[in-house]
Short mmCIF file of C-alpha atoms and ligand atoms in Angstrom, two decimals:
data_model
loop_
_atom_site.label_atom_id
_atom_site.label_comp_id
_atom_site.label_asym_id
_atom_site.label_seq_id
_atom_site.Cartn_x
_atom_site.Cartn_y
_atom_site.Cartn_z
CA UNK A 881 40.98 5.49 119.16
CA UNK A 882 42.23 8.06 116.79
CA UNK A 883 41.97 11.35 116.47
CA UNK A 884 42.86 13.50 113.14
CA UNK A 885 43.82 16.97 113.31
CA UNK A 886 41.66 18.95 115.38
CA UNK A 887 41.89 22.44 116.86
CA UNK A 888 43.16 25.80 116.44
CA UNK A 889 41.67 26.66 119.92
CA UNK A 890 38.25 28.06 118.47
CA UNK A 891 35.45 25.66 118.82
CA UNK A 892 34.51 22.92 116.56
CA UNK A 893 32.08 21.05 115.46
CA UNK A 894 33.05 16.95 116.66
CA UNK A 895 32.28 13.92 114.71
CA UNK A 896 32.79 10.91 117.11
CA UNK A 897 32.25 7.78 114.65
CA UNK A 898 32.26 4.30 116.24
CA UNK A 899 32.76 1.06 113.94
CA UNK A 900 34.29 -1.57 112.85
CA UNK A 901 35.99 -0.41 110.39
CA UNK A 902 37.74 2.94 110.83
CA UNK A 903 41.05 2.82 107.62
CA UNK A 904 37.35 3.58 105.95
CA UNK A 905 38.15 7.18 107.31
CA UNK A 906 38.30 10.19 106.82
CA UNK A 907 37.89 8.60 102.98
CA UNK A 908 36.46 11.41 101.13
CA UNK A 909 35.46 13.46 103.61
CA UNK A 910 39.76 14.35 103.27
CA UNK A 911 39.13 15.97 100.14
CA UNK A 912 37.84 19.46 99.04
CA UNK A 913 35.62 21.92 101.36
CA UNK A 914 35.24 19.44 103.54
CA UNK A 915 38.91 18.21 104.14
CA UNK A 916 40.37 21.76 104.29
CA UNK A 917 38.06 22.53 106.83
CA UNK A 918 39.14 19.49 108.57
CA UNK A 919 42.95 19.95 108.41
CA UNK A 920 42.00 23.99 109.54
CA UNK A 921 40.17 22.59 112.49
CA UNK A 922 36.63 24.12 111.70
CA UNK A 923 35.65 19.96 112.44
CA UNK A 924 37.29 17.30 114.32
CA UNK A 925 37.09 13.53 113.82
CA UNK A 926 37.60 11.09 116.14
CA UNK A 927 37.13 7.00 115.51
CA UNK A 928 36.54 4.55 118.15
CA UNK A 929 37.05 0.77 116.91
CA UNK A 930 34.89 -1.37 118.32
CA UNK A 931 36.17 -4.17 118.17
CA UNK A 932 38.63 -2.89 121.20
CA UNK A 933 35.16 -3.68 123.25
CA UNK A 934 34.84 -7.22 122.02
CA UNK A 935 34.42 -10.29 124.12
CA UNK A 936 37.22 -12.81 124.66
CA UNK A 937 39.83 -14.20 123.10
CA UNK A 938 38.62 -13.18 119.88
CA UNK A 939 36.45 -9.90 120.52
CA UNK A 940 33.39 -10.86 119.20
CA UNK A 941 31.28 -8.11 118.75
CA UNK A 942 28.07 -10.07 117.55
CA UNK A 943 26.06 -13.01 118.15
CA UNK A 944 23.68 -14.87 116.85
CA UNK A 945 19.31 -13.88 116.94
CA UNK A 946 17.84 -14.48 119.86
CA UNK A 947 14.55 -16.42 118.22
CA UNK A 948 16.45 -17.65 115.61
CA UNK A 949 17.06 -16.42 111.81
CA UNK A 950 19.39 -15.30 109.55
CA UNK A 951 22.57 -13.11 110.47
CA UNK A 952 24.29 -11.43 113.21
CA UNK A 953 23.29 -8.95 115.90
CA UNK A 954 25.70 -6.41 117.45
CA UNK A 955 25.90 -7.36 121.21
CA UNK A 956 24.49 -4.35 123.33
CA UNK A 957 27.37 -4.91 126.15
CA UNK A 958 30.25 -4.80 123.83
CA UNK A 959 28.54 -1.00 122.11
CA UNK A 960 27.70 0.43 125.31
CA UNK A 961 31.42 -0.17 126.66
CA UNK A 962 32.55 1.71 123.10
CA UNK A 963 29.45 4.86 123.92
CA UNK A 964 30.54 5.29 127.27
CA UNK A 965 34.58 5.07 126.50
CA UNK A 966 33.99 7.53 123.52
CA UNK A 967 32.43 10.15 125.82
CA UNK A 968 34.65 10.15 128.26
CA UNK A 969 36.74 11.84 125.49
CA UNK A 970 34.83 12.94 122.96
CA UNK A 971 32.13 14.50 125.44
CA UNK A 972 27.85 14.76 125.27
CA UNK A 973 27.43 14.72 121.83
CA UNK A 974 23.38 13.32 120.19
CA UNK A 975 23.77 9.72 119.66
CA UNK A 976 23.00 8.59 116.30
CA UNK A 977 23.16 4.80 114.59
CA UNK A 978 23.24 4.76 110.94
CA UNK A 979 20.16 2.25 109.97
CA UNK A 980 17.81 2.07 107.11
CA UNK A 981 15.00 1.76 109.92
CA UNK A 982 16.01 5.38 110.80
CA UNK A 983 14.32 8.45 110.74
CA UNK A 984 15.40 9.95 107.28
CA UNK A 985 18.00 12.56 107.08
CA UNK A 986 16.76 15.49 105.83
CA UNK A 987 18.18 19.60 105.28
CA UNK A 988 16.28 20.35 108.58
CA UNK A 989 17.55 18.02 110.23
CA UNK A 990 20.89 18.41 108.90
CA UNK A 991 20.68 22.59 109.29
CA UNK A 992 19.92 21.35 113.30
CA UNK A 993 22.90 19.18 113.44
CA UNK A 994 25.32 21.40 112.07
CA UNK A 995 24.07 24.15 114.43
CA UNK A 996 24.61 22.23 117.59
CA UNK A 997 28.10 20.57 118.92
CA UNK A 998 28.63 17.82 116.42
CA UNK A 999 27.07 14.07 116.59
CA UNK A 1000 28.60 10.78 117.96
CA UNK A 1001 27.68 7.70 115.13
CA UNK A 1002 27.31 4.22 115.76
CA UNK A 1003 28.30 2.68 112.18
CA UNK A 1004 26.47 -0.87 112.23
CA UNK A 1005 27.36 -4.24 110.19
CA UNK A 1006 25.69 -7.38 110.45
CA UNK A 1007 21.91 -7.76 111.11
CA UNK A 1008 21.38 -4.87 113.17
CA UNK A 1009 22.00 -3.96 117.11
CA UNK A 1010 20.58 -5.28 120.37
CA UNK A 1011 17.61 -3.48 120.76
CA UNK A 1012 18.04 -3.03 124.16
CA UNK A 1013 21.35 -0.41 123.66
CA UNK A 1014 18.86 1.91 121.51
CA UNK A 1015 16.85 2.23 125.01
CA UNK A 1016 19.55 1.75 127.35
CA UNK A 1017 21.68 4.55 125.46
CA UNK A 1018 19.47 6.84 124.09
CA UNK A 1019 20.07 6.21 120.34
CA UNK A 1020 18.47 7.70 117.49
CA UNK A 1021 18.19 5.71 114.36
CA UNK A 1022 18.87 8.08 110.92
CA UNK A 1023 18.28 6.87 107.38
CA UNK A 1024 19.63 8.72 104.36
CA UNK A 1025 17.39 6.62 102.47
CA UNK A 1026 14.92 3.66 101.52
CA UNK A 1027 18.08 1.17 100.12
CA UNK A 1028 20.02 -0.81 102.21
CA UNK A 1029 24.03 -0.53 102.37
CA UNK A 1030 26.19 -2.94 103.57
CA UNK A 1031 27.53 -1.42 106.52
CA UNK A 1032 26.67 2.10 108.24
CA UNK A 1033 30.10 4.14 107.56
CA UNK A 1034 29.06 5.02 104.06
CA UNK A 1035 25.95 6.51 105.52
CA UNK A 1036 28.08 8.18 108.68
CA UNK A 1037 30.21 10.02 105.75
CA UNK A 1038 26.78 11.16 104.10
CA UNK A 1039 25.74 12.71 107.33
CA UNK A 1040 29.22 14.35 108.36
CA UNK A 1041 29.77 15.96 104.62
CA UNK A 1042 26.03 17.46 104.74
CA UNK A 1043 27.00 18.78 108.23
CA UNK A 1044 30.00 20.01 108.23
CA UNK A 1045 29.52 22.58 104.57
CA UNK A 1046 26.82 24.39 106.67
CA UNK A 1047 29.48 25.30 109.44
CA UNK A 1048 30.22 28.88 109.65
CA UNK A 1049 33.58 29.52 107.40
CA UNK A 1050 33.31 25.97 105.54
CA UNK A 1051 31.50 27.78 102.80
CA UNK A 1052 32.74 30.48 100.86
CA UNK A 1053 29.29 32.73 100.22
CA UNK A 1054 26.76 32.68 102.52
CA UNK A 1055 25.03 33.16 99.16
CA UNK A 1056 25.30 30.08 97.81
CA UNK A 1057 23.49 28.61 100.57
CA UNK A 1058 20.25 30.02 100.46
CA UNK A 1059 19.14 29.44 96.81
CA UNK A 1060 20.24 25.18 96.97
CA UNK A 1061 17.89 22.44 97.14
CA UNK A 1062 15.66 22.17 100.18
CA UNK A 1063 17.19 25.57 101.51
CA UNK A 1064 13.60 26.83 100.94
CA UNK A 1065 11.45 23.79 100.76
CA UNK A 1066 12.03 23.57 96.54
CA UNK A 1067 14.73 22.14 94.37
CA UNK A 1068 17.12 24.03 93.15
CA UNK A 1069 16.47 26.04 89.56
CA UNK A 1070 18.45 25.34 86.41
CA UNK A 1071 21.75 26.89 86.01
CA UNK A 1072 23.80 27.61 82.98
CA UNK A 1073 27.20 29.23 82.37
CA UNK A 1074 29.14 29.39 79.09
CA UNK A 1075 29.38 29.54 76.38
CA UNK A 1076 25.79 30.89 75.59
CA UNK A 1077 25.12 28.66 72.84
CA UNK A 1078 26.38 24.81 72.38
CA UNK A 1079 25.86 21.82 70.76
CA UNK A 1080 22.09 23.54 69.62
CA UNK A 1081 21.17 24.74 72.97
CA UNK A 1082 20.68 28.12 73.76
CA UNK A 1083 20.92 30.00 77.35
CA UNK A 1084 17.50 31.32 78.47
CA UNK A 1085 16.99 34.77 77.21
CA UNK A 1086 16.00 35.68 80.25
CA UNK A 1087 19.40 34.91 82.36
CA UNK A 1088 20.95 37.09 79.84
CA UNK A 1089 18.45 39.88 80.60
CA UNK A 1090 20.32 41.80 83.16
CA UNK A 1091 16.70 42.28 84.61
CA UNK A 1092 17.66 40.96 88.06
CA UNK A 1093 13.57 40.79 88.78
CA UNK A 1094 12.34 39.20 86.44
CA UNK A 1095 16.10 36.57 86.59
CA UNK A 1096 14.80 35.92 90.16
CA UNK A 1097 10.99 35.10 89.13
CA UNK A 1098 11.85 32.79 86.09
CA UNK A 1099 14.36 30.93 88.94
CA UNK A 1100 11.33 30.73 91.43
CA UNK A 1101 8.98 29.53 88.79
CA UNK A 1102 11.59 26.87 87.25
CA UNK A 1103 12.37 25.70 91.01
CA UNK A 1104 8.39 25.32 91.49
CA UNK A 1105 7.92 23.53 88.05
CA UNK A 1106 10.73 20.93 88.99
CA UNK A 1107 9.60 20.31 92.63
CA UNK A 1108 6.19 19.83 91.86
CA UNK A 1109 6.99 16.92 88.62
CA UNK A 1110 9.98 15.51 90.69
CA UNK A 1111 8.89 15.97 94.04
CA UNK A 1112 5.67 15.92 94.77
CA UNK A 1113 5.91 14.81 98.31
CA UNK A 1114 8.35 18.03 99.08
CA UNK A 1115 5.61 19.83 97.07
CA UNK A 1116 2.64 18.71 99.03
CA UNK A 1117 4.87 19.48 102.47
CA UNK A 1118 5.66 22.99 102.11
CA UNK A 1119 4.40 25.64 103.60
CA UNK A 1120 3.63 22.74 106.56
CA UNK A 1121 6.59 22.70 109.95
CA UNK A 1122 8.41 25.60 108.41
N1 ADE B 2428 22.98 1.31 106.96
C1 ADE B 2428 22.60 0.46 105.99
N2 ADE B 2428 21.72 1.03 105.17
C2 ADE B 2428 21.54 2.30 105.63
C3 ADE B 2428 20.75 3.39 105.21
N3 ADE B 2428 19.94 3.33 104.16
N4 ADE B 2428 20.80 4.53 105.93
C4 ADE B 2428 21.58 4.62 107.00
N5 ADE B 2428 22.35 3.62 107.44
C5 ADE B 2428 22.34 2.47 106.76
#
């Protein structure tokens, strides 16, 4: 197990990420917002190999099907030994394995996360997992979306990143929170900056206005136009759980 830099004595928010593979990380989740917040100790991640739990000589970690077929399954004993290891250390933390069968991630569910002590993440290879550790252990299976990657870690990163910008202090202004994508159940409106005119294209007149209102009602209109031709699922949702 490692850990990477952790603490300044406040609390913070723990990623406990169990795989296969963990030189994979921290990866990008070093760089930028997220990685300064990381080295100040607003986050901590720990990895737990799990190959440390395999069986025998050579630590397998999968078998074959039971009923036959293609691939490997992740044996059930040789996760549950890596779960209960990882928290004795890393503590009660939601249990979460990284699966395209998953429940898929979304801003609520991210918002939820972010809000509560951090998450512990199985990152599967191979076929899939013993079904019986899902049961036995509690596990919740999250999607970030309807593709298939070739191992979970990718997806573990995904999850981390989205959680750990909405930690109080990761994020400059609050501000540029509440007007992003999803924050309100729409996608996010248009922006522009300089210079006001290029290549043809003109800044709307309206951003140039100074008439904060009417700024704020051509926004809300543009972020209802492009939900409702790109989205229409988050269209036909809101208004619905929130
Ligand atoms: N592992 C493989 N594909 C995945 C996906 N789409 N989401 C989460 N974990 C995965």
């Amino acid at each position: 197990m490692a850990h990477i830099p952790t603490s300044t004595g406040s609390p913070s928010w723990r990623a406990s990420v169990l795989t296969l593979f963990p030189e994979m990380f921290p990866g990008p989740l070093s760089v930028s917002l997220v990685g300064t917040a990381l080295e100040a100790g607003l986050w901590s991640l720990a990895l737990h190999q799990i190959r440390d739990f395999g069986i025998g000589r050579h630590r397998a970690v999968d078998d074959t099907p039971a009923g036959g077929g293609a691939g490997m399954v992740m044996r059930a004993d040789v996760l549950a030994a890596t779960i209960d290891r990882a928290r004795e250390t890393d503590g009660d933390l939601p249990l979460l394995y990284m699966s395209p069968r998953g429940t898929p991630l979304t801003q609520d569910r991210v918002r939820e996360l972010s809000h509560g002590p951090g998450a512990m993440i199985l990152a599967g290879r191979f076929e899939g997992v013993d079904e019986r550790l899902i049961e036995a252990r509690g596990v919740t299976e999250v999607s970030i979306g309807d593709y298939v990657l070739s191992g979970g870690e990718i997806a573990a990163m995904v999850l981390i990143d989205a959680c750990v910008r909405l930690i109080p202090g990761v994020l400059g202004a609050e501000e540029s929170l509440t007007h992003e994508s999803f924050e309100n159940g729409l996608l996010e409106y248009p922006q522009y900056t300089k210079p006001r005119d290029w290549e043809g294209l003109s800044t709307p007149e309206v951003l140039m206005s100074g008439d904060h209102k009417k700024i704020a009602e051509w926004r809300r209109a543009e972020a209802e136009r492009l939900t409702r031709a790109r989205r229409p699922d988050l269209w036909s949702a809101r208004g619905k759980n929130r």
